[in-house]
Tab-separated table of C-alpha atoms in Angstrom:
chain	number	residue	atom	x	y	z
A	17	MET	CA	-13.490	0.723	-51.614
A	18	MET	CA	-16.016	1.851	-48.677
A	19	ASN	CA	-13.043	2.873	-46.680
A	20	THR	CA	-11.484	4.280	-49.287
A	21	GLN	CA	-13.754	6.465	-49.948
A	22	ARG	CA	-14.085	8.220	-47.021
A	23	PHE	CA	-11.283	8.543	-46.866
A	24	ARG	CA	-10.613	10.547	-49.457
A	25	ASP	CA	-13.761	12.150	-49.174
A	26	TYR	CA	-11.788	13.517	-45.054
A	27	LEU	CA	-9.032	14.875	-47.445
A	28	ASP	CA	-9.986	16.982	-49.758
A	29	TYR	CA	-12.229	18.533	-46.521
A	30	ILE	CA	-8.970	18.723	-44.537
A	31	TRP	CA	-6.894	20.589	-48.519
A	32	SER	CA	-10.138	23.214	-49.130
A	33	ASN	CA	-9.969	24.610	-45.366
A	34	LYS	CA	-7.533	26.755	-45.044
A	35	ASN	CA	-6.647	26.546	-41.897
A	36	TYR	CA	-6.217	22.816	-41.783
A	37	ARG	CA	-3.832	23.489	-45.100
A	38	LEU	CA	-1.486	25.638	-43.623
A	39	SER	CA	-1.196	23.589	-40.381
A	40	LEU	CA	0.252	21.004	-42.383
A	41	TYR	CA	2.787	23.478	-43.528
A	42	LEU	CA	3.920	24.119	-41.551
A	43	GLY	CA	4.082	21.205	-39.925
A	44	THR	CA	5.258	19.761	-42.914
A	45	ALA	CA	8.120	22.493	-42.690
A	46	THR	CA	9.185	21.569	-39.387
A	47	LEU	CA	10.324	17.717	-39.969
A	48	ILE	CA	12.199	18.293	-42.934
A	49	TRP	CA	14.479	20.694	-40.828
A	50	LEU	CA	13.710	18.252	-37.782
A	51	GLY	CA	14.752	15.484	-40.715
A	52	SER	CA	18.067	18.048	-42.095
A	53	GLY	CA	19.515	18.976	-38.416
A	54	LEU	CA	19.849	15.103	-37.630
A	55	ILE	CA	21.536	13.692	-40.711
A	56	GLY	CA	24.090	16.704	-41.964
A	57	SER	CA	25.931	17.224	-37.793
A	58	GLU	CA	28.866	15.431	-37.080
A	59	PRO	CA	29.265	13.998	-33.767
A	60	GLU	CA	30.599	16.870	-31.312
A	61	SER	CA	34.006	17.174	-30.217
A	62	LYS	CA	35.653	16.072	-27.028
A	63	GLU	CA	37.980	18.332	-27.474
A	64	VAL	CA	38.131	21.258	-24.325
A	65	ALA	CA	39.382	24.210	-25.965
A	66	ALA	CA	42.349	25.996	-23.237
A	67	PRO	CA	40.810	29.415	-21.858
A	68	ALA	CA	43.124	32.215	-22.647
A	69	GLU	CA	46.137	33.110	-20.048
A	70	ILE	CA	44.341	35.660	-17.692
A	71	ALA	CA	47.333	38.700	-18.211
A	72	LYS	CA	49.272	39.267	-14.002
A	73	MET	CA	47.790	42.430	-12.631
A	74	ARG	CA	51.057	45.523	-12.456
A	75	VAL	CA	51.441	46.784	-9.987
A	76	GLN	CA	54.236	49.095	-8.295
A	77	ALA	CA	55.860	47.487	-4.493
A	78	ARG	CA	59.257	49.502	-3.099
A	79	TYR	CA	60.934	47.657	-0.588
A	80	ILE	CA	61.359	49.004	2.700
A	81	GLU	CA	63.480	48.520	6.188
A	82	ALA	CA	62.574	47.865	9.823
A	83	ARG	CA	63.852	50.198	11.877
A	84	ASP	CA	64.392	50.900	15.953
A	85	TYR	CA	60.684	53.277	17.180
A	86	GLN	CA	60.141	54.113	20.965
A	87	PRO	CA	56.473	53.976	21.238
A	88	SER	CA	54.559	56.578	23.269
A	89	ILE	CA	51.788	56.625	24.841
A	90	ARG	CA	49.534	60.364	24.896
A	91	VAL	CA	47.443	61.583	27.341
A	92	ARG	CA	45.756	63.938	28.617
A	93	ALA	CA	46.014	65.318	31.960
A	94	ARG	CA	45.804	67.490	34.333
A	95	THR	CA	47.924	68.936	37.292
A	96	GLN	CA	47.173	68.301	41.240
A	97	ALA	CA	48.585	69.307	44.554
A	98	ASN	CA	50.998	66.336	45.605
A	99	ARG	CA	48.380	66.931	49.565
A	100	HIS	CA	45.851	68.741	50.095
A	101	VAL	CA	45.396	69.280	53.472
A	102	SER	CA	42.509	70.449	55.761
A	103	ILE	CA	43.303	71.754	58.636
A	104	ARG	CA	40.929	71.999	61.876
A	105	ALA	CA	40.282	73.010	65.585
A	106	GLU	CA	42.328	70.970	68.599
A	107	ILE	CA	40.322	73.132	70.745
A	108	SER	CA	37.524	75.666	71.084
A	109	GLY	CA	38.089	79.401	70.679
A	110	ARG	CA	37.346	83.251	69.326
A	111	VAL	CA	39.376	83.398	66.536
A	112	VAL	CA	41.830	86.461	66.515
A	113	ALA	CA	44.246	86.325	63.685
A	114	LEU	CA	44.690	84.876	60.250
A	115	LEU	CA	48.633	85.385	59.938
A	116	ALA	CA	48.424	83.874	56.255
A	117	LYS	CA	46.545	84.923	53.426
A	118	GLU	CA	45.152	82.438	50.668
A	119	GLY	CA	47.496	81.899	48.000
A	120	GLN	CA	50.865	82.472	50.042
A	121	ALA	CA	53.255	81.054	50.621
A	122	VAL	CA	53.920	78.931	54.191
A	123	LYS	CA	56.610	76.684	56.158
A	124	ARG	CA	56.060	72.780	57.588
A	125	GLY	CA	54.747	74.977	61.620
A	126	GLU	CA	53.860	77.631	60.839
A	127	VAL	CA	50.788	79.730	61.788
A	128	ILE	CA	47.307	79.824	59.706
A	129	CYS	CA	44.945	80.762	62.102
A	130	GLU	CA	45.116	81.996	65.375
A	131	LEU	CA	42.693	81.401	68.582
A	132	ALA	CA	42.031	83.290	71.971
A	133	LEU	CA	44.199	82.922	75.308
A	134	GLU	CA	40.965	82.920	77.291
A	135	ASP	CA	42.089	81.331	80.328
A	136	ARG	CA	44.582	79.081	80.097
A	137	GLN	CA	47.825	81.329	81.037
A	138	LEU	CA	46.051	80.931	84.331
A	139	ARG	CA	45.188	76.627	84.619
A	140	LEU	CA	48.655	76.981	82.797
A	141	ARG	CA	50.149	78.494	86.119
A	142	GLU	CA	47.286	76.133	88.196
A	143	THR	CA	48.673	73.059	87.297
A	144	LYS	CA	52.282	74.317	87.427
A	145	SER	CA	52.274	75.010	91.883
A	146	ALA	CA	49.648	71.540	91.738
A	147	VAL	CA	53.199	70.052	90.638
A	148	GLU	CA	55.276	71.842	92.990
A	149	GLN	CA	53.137	70.789	95.807
A	150	ALA	CA	52.488	67.312	94.405
A	151	GLN	CA	57.145	66.978	94.112
A	152	MET	CA	56.645	68.584	97.826
A	153	GLU	CA	54.398	65.500	99.388
A	154	TYR	CA	56.207	63.115	97.096
A	155	ASP	CA	59.245	63.792	98.275
A	156	GLY	CA	58.740	64.210	102.457
A	157	ALA	CA	57.025	60.292	102.345
A	158	LEU	CA	59.886	59.931	100.795
A	159	ARG	CA	62.004	60.802	103.593
A	160	LEU	CA	58.986	59.496	106.429
A	161	LYS	CA	59.850	56.040	104.587
A	162	SER	CA	63.494	56.063	105.402
A	163	GLY	CA	62.545	56.655	108.814
A	164	GLY	CA	60.342	54.096	109.538
A	165	TYR	CA	57.358	56.738	109.857
A	166	GLN	CA	55.371	56.066	106.519
A	167	SER	CA	53.579	53.356	105.640
A	168	ALA	CA	54.131	52.596	100.535
A	169	THR	CA	50.428	52.885	101.125
A	170	ALA	CA	51.027	56.511	101.344
A	171	ILE	CA	53.599	56.897	99.556
A	172	ALA	CA	52.231	55.473	96.964
A	173	GLY	CA	48.542	57.806	97.029
A	174	ALA	CA	51.739	60.315	96.732
A	175	LYS	CA	52.895	58.913	93.555
A	176	SER	CA	50.255	58.997	92.591
A	177	ARG	CA	49.211	63.019	93.233
A	178	LEU	CA	52.398	63.846	91.384
A	179	ASP	CA	51.366	62.190	88.247
A	180	SER	CA	48.233	63.038	88.530
A	181	ALA	CA	49.307	66.984	88.392
A	182	LYS	CA	51.594	66.295	85.526
A	183	ALA	CA	49.234	65.299	82.835
A	184	ASN	CA	47.480	67.845	83.531
A	185	LEU	CA	50.384	69.869	83.073
A	186	LEU	CA	51.052	68.998	80.442
A	187	ARG	CA	47.950	69.383	79.269
A	188	SER	CA	47.398	72.812	79.565
A	189	GLU	CA	50.982	73.274	77.300
A	190	ILE	CA	49.254	71.038	74.979
A	191	ASP	CA	46.445	73.427	75.437
A	192	LEU	CA	47.965	76.678	74.478
A	193	ALA	CA	49.949	75.368	71.948
A	194	ASN	CA	47.438	74.828	70.173
A	195	VAL	CA	45.055	78.314	70.461
A	196	LYS	CA	48.461	78.298	67.135
A	197	ILE	CA	46.908	76.452	64.103
A	198	ARG	CA	50.279	75.393	61.866
A	199	ALA	CA	50.828	74.580	58.663
A	200	PRO	CA	51.682	70.475	58.930
A	201	PHE	CA	54.249	71.151	55.972
A	202	SER	CA	55.599	73.732	53.232
A	203	GLY	CA	52.890	74.533	51.035
A	204	VAL	CA	50.482	77.620	50.469
A	205	VAL	CA	47.336	77.866	51.586
A	206	ASP	CA	44.443	77.617	49.135
A	207	SER	CA	41.166	78.884	51.422
A	208	HIS	CA	40.211	79.872	54.607
A	209	SER	CA	37.388	78.750	56.035
A	210	VAL	CA	37.082	81.317	59.082
A	211	ASP	CA	37.386	84.682	58.993
A	212	VAL	CA	38.523	87.563	62.337
A	213	GLY	CA	35.780	87.401	64.860
A	214	ASP	CA	34.541	83.003	64.322
A	215	PHE	CA	34.702	81.028	67.171
A	216	MET	CA	36.067	77.261	66.115
A	217	ASP	CA	34.860	74.110	67.989
A	218	ARG	CA	37.248	71.945	68.200
A	219	GLY	CA	37.722	69.852	64.535
A	220	ASP	CA	35.872	72.741	63.403
A	221	GLU	CA	38.739	73.693	59.398
A	222	CYS	CA	40.357	76.846	58.982
A	223	GLY	CA	41.387	76.431	55.868
A	224	VAL	CA	42.785	74.355	53.605
A	225	VAL	CA	46.529	73.875	52.380
A	226	MET	CA	48.535	72.732	49.577
A	227	ASP	CA	51.619	70.627	49.005
A	228	LEU	CA	52.905	71.891	45.511
A	229	ASN	CA	56.073	70.370	45.308
A	230	PRO	CA	56.288	68.093	43.843
A	231	ILE	CA	53.837	69.009	41.418
A	232	ILE	CA	51.408	65.287	40.686
A	233	VAL	CA	49.950	65.116	36.821
A	234	ARG	CA	46.540	62.354	36.768
A	235	GLY	CA	45.266	61.661	33.785
A	236	ARG	CA	44.049	58.334	32.746
A	237	VAL	CA	44.771	55.731	29.560
A	238	SER	CA	43.085	52.934	28.579
A	239	GLU	CA	42.923	49.036	28.522
A	240	THR	CA	45.049	49.200	25.213
A	241	GLU	CA	47.752	51.034	27.035
A	242	VAL	CA	48.003	50.628	30.248
A	243	GLY	CA	50.241	47.312	29.957
A	244	HIS	CA	52.813	49.026	28.528
A	245	ILE	CA	53.599	52.086	30.490
A	246	GLU	CA	55.920	50.775	33.649
A	247	ILE	CA	56.307	53.007	37.349
A	248	GLY	CA	60.063	55.023	37.287
A	249	SER	CA	59.211	56.049	33.670
A	250	GLU	CA	60.381	59.573	31.878
A	251	ALA	CA	57.164	61.340	31.477
A	252	SER	CA	58.063	64.294	28.830
A	253	GLY	CA	54.647	66.734	28.832
A	254	ALA	CA	53.396	70.925	28.552
A	255	LEU	CA	50.879	72.503	30.291
A	256	LEU	CA	47.899	74.563	28.679
A	257	THR	CA	49.933	77.727	29.777
A	258	GLY	CA	52.246	76.767	27.421
A	259	GLN	CA	54.465	75.671	30.534
A	260	LYS	CA	57.535	72.112	30.234
A	261	VAL	CA	57.258	70.146	32.724
A	262	ALA	CA	59.055	66.649	32.630
A	263	GLY	CA	58.487	64.112	35.472
A	264	GLU	CA	58.675	60.277	36.576
A	265	VAL	CA	56.016	57.817	36.301
A	266	THR	CA	54.788	57.178	40.412
A	267	LEU	CA	51.217	55.641	39.845
A	268	VAL	CA	49.836	53.044	37.422
A	269	GLY	CA	46.210	52.385	38.722
A	270	TYR	CA	45.232	48.612	38.979
A	271	ALA	CA	41.775	49.024	39.007
A	272	SER	CA	40.429	50.236	36.463
A	273	ASP	CA	36.459	53.234	36.562
A	274	GLU	CA	33.525	50.972	35.942
A	275	VAL	CA	32.379	53.417	33.662
A	276	THR	CA	35.143	54.498	30.883
A	277	ARG	CA	36.812	51.768	31.856
A	278	SER	CA	39.799	53.406	31.716
A	279	PHE	CA	43.100	53.743	34.181
A	280	PRO	CA	44.332	56.113	36.057
A	281	VAL	CA	48.651	57.641	35.467
A	282	GLU	CA	50.338	60.631	37.451
A	283	VAL	CA	53.455	61.022	36.448
A	284	SER	CA	55.367	63.467	39.915
A	285	VAL	CA	57.892	66.793	38.592
A	286	ASP	CA	59.779	68.636	40.931
A	287	ASN	CA	58.028	72.308	41.547
A	288	PRO	CA	60.592	73.977	43.563
A	289	ASP	CA	59.465	77.547	42.653
A	290	LEU	CA	55.676	76.357	42.597
A	291	ASN	CA	55.636	78.036	39.033
A	292	LEU	CA	53.643	75.763	38.233
A	293	ARG	CA	49.438	75.535	39.291
A	294	SER	CA	46.971	73.243	40.747
A	295	GLY	CA	44.236	73.111	38.125
A	296	ILE	CA	45.852	73.190	34.755
A	297	THR	CA	45.118	70.864	31.269
A	298	THR	CA	48.331	69.040	30.059
A	299	ASP	CA	49.667	66.605	27.489
A	300	ILE	CA	51.216	63.872	28.582
A	301	VAL	CA	53.643	61.803	26.946
A	302	ILE	CA	55.191	58.537	28.288
A	303	PRO	CA	57.842	56.240	26.423
A	304	THR	CA	57.216	52.388	26.404
A	305	HIS	CA	59.773	49.742	25.486
A	306	ARG	CA	61.564	49.970	22.255
A	307	VAL	CA	60.077	47.441	18.960
A	308	MET	CA	61.778	47.781	15.366
A	309	ALA	CA	58.601	49.341	12.868
A	310	HIS	CA	57.729	50.289	9.624
A	311	VAL	CA	57.131	54.347	8.541
A	312	ILE	CA	54.561	53.642	6.033
A	313	SER	CA	51.685	56.138	4.028
A	314	PRO	CA	48.744	55.816	5.754
A	315	SER	CA	47.583	55.882	2.025
A	316	LEU	CA	48.767	52.543	1.937
A	317	LEU	CA	46.797	51.319	4.570
A	318	SER	CA	43.392	49.208	3.712
A	319	LEU	CA	40.900	46.717	5.540
A	320	ASP	CA	40.451	43.384	5.342
A	321	ASP	CA	36.667	40.989	4.768
A	322	ALA	CA	36.918	41.164	8.874
A	323	GLY	CA	38.158	44.236	9.642
A	324	GLY	CA	41.498	44.306	10.419
A	325	LEU	CA	43.468	46.887	9.306
A	326	GLY	CA	46.995	46.453	7.511
A	327	VAL	CA	49.027	46.424	4.405
A	328	ARG	CA	49.099	45.067	0.989
A	329	THR	CA	52.245	42.646	0.806
A	330	LEU	CA	54.365	40.678	-2.133
A	331	LYS	CA	55.687	37.120	-1.223
A	332	ASP	CA	59.062	36.199	-3.386
A	333	ASN	CA	56.965	34.653	-5.816
A	334	HIS	CA	54.935	38.275	-6.255
A	335	GLN	CA	52.116	36.542	-4.573
A	336	VAL	CA	49.715	39.188	-3.014
A	337	GLU	CA	49.970	39.569	0.735
A	338	PHE	CA	47.689	40.911	3.586
A	339	VAL	CA	49.374	41.724	6.491
A	340	ARG	CA	47.696	43.046	9.473
A	341	ILE	CA	49.902	46.064	11.726
A	342	GLU	CA	49.354	47.990	14.039
A	343	LEU	CA	49.985	51.296	14.467
A	344	ILE	CA	52.520	52.338	17.214
A	345	GLY	CA	53.376	56.445	16.239
A	346	ASP	CA	53.397	59.274	14.061
A	347	HIS	CA	56.138	60.672	11.871
A	348	GLU	CA	57.206	63.158	9.748
A	349	GLN	CA	56.500	60.874	6.343
A	350	GLY	CA	53.156	58.533	7.577
A	351	VAL	CA	53.043	56.818	10.723
A	352	TRP	CA	55.154	54.033	12.445
A	353	VAL	CA	53.610	50.495	12.119
A	354	SER	CA	54.396	47.398	13.772
A	355	GLY	CA	53.737	43.891	13.078
A	356	LEU	CA	55.978	43.570	8.917
A	357	THR	CA	58.700	41.269	8.851
A	358	GLU	CA	61.888	43.267	9.192
A	359	ARG	CA	62.385	44.179	5.161
A	360	ALA	CA	59.081	43.961	3.512
A	361	LEU	CA	58.445	44.635	0.048
A	362	VAL	CA	55.393	46.227	0.050
A	363	ILE	CA	52.802	47.695	-2.284
A	364	THR	CA	52.531	51.930	-3.706
A	365	GLN	CA	50.356	51.736	-6.538
A	366	GLY	CA	47.168	49.234	-7.381
A	367	GLN	CA	46.943	47.691	-3.764
A	368	GLU	CA	43.170	48.249	-4.176
A	369	TYR	CA	43.345	46.396	-7.266
A	370	VAL	CA	44.312	43.318	-5.976
A	371	SER	CA	42.986	41.323	-3.996
A	372	ASP	CA	45.277	38.093	-0.865
A	373	GLY	CA	46.421	35.683	-2.700
A	374	GLU	CA	46.622	37.149	-6.594
A	375	LEU	CA	50.373	36.628	-8.922
A	376	VAL	CA	51.168	40.411	-9.721
A	377	GLU	CA	53.440	41.454	-12.179
A	378	ALA	CA	55.219	43.854	-9.654
A	379	VAL	CA	57.990	47.123	-10.759
A	380	VAL	CA	60.350	47.250	-7.987
A	381	VAL	CA	60.711	50.960	-7.602
A	382	ASN	CA	63.765	50.324	-4.766
A	383	PRO	CA	65.797	46.674	-5.314
A	384	PRO	CA	67.599	45.739	-2.481
A	385	MET	CA	71.522	46.691	-3.338
A	386	GLU	CA	72.496	42.940	-3.235
A	387	GLN	CA	70.220	42.539	-6.436
A	388	VAL	CA	71.484	45.073	-8.366
A	389	ALA	CA	75.317	45.041	-7.907
A	390	GLU	CA	74.086	40.551	-9.053
A	391	GLU	CA	72.746	42.118	-12.404
A	392	ILE	CA	76.317	45.359	-12.854
A	393	LEU	CA	78.618	42.159	-12.492
A	394	ALA	CA	76.966	39.410	-13.490
A	395	PRO	CA	79.380	37.884	-16.404
A	396	LYS	CA	78.755	38.740	-20.001
A	397	ILE	CA	79.944	37.621	-23.687
A	398	ASP	CA	80.274	39.373	-26.558
A	399	ALA	CA	78.594	38.598	-29.273
A	400	ASN	CA	81.669	39.378	-31.824
A	401	ALA	CA	83.693	36.853	-29.999
A	402	VAL	CA	81.090	34.515	-30.573
A	403	LEU	CA	80.650	35.234	-34.123
A	404	GLN	CA	84.911	34.609	-34.369
A	405	ASN	CA	84.929	31.344	-32.715
A	406	ALA	CA	81.666	29.833	-34.394
A	407	ASP	CA	84.802	28.084	-36.280
A	408	ARG	CA	87.146	26.937	-34.573
A	409	PRO	CA	87.077	23.500	-33.193
A	410	ASP	CA	84.596	22.746	-29.498
A	411	SER	CA	88.430	22.386	-27.783
A	412	GLU	CA	89.750	25.309	-28.620
A	413	VAL	CA	86.666	27.759	-26.980
A	414	THR	CA	86.930	28.205	-24.571
A	415	GLU	CA	85.287	30.788	-21.402
A	416	SER	CA	88.181	33.918	-21.702
A	417	ALA	CA	87.839	33.616	-25.115
A	418	VAL	CA	84.653	34.718	-25.405
A	419	THR	CA	84.271	36.638	-21.829
A	420	GLN	CA	87.646	38.207	-21.987
A	421	PRO	CA	86.527	41.314	-24.363
A	422	VAL	CA	84.301	42.120	-21.317
A	423	ALA	CA	86.986	41.957	-17.998
A	424	ALA	CA	87.069	45.876	-19.036
A	425	ASP	CA	83.319	46.496	-18.379
A	426	ARG	CA	83.326	44.747	-15.226
A	427	ASP	CA	86.181	46.585	-13.521
A	428	ALA	CA	83.688	49.894	-15.355
A	429	SER	CA	80.493	48.004	-13.810
A	430	ALA	CA	82.341	47.022	-10.118
A	431	ALA	CA	83.372	51.484	-9.522
A	432	LYS	CA	80.329	52.122	-10.466
A	433	VAL	CA	78.233	49.410	-7.997
A	434	GLU	CA	81.148	50.539	-5.194
A	435	THR	CA	79.895	54.446	-6.509
A	436	VAL	CA	76.108	53.552	-5.436
A	437	VAL	CA	76.868	51.829	-2.276
A	438	ASN	CA	79.326	55.004	-1.602
A	439	THR	CA	76.412	57.289	-2.356
A	440	VAL	CA	73.408	55.085	-0.586
A	441	GLU	CA	75.557	55.380	2.247
A	442	THR	CA	76.185	59.109	2.356
A	443	ALA	CA	72.979	59.505	1.812
A	444	ASP	CA	72.057	57.752	4.230
A	445	LEU	CA	74.536	59.948	7.020
């Protein structure tokens, strides 16, 4: 009895406290809300609604055909002499004349510098006399030998003196000839290193002679280009002066520059009139092997995730495919590229909004001619003929009864296709 009274007193105490009473209201309301959810809820359906079909991206595409193209490599080069030789003195002497001016064209053997004769003519006369004397002594020794009055040793000594005299004569003749320093080949005198009155020792430079026919156009190509150039290939170019040149590749280097990693290339150009000068900047074009390539607009180019250059094309099922390409030349309507199939369906509009492997709705602006012909010449069924034969037995209805009324239309369509084909062929020509 006491416990019941205490419990009632406890409840009265709680009820008299405003905070306890508010908590009791909130707890009761929460229990009622939870209970209503458990009782009134229905089992959750296990069926999952099918996702709505995503509309395909619409793009515009165009067929492009491969064409025969000969790529070329452009090289920044410079003209230079075929040979650039320093002519030097072979004897010592004082310069008495410069017989060819700087910039003057000379023939092979023409005198450039002349040294003083000094006593070289006197030495030549002396050696000639020595040869005559030695010859007489040798002849006398031979006559004495025939009579048995001369030994073999004496004859050998006379022969040795004669040979020595002849050698001295030849040396004197060479020294006398070397007073005139001559051009070793036909060319142009580039510069003089001495002036009249200067003394030259043996080996001193008199001047420089250049061989400008043929003239060499020398440039350097990259590691990726050097393998496409062959010796003997024709090349053409233009000098900074406006002069046009054409020649043949005569050198493709095998060792690269350690700094630039580029390889030397030389083109030999005929220059019989010496109109082309050394040291002029030249742009040369070297054709390479012919290939099948496509012309596309630069705006169609894009990069893949790896940074590779390419274009987005469509497969037969209109699935997007990114194809890597290589730029191989310039064209007035765009650029030449390689890497595509012979007939490629390239996305021309919307390529930036689609990704590789995506199925799209494509609008082809130039479908293949065979597809156009197939659509035009496809058998057509006359709707009026179908209605007229609706009441006839199936056995009496033939294909000709349905398609014959449009035979005239097919003939007209065939004529239309022929006209289209002729128009295309004329345009291609």
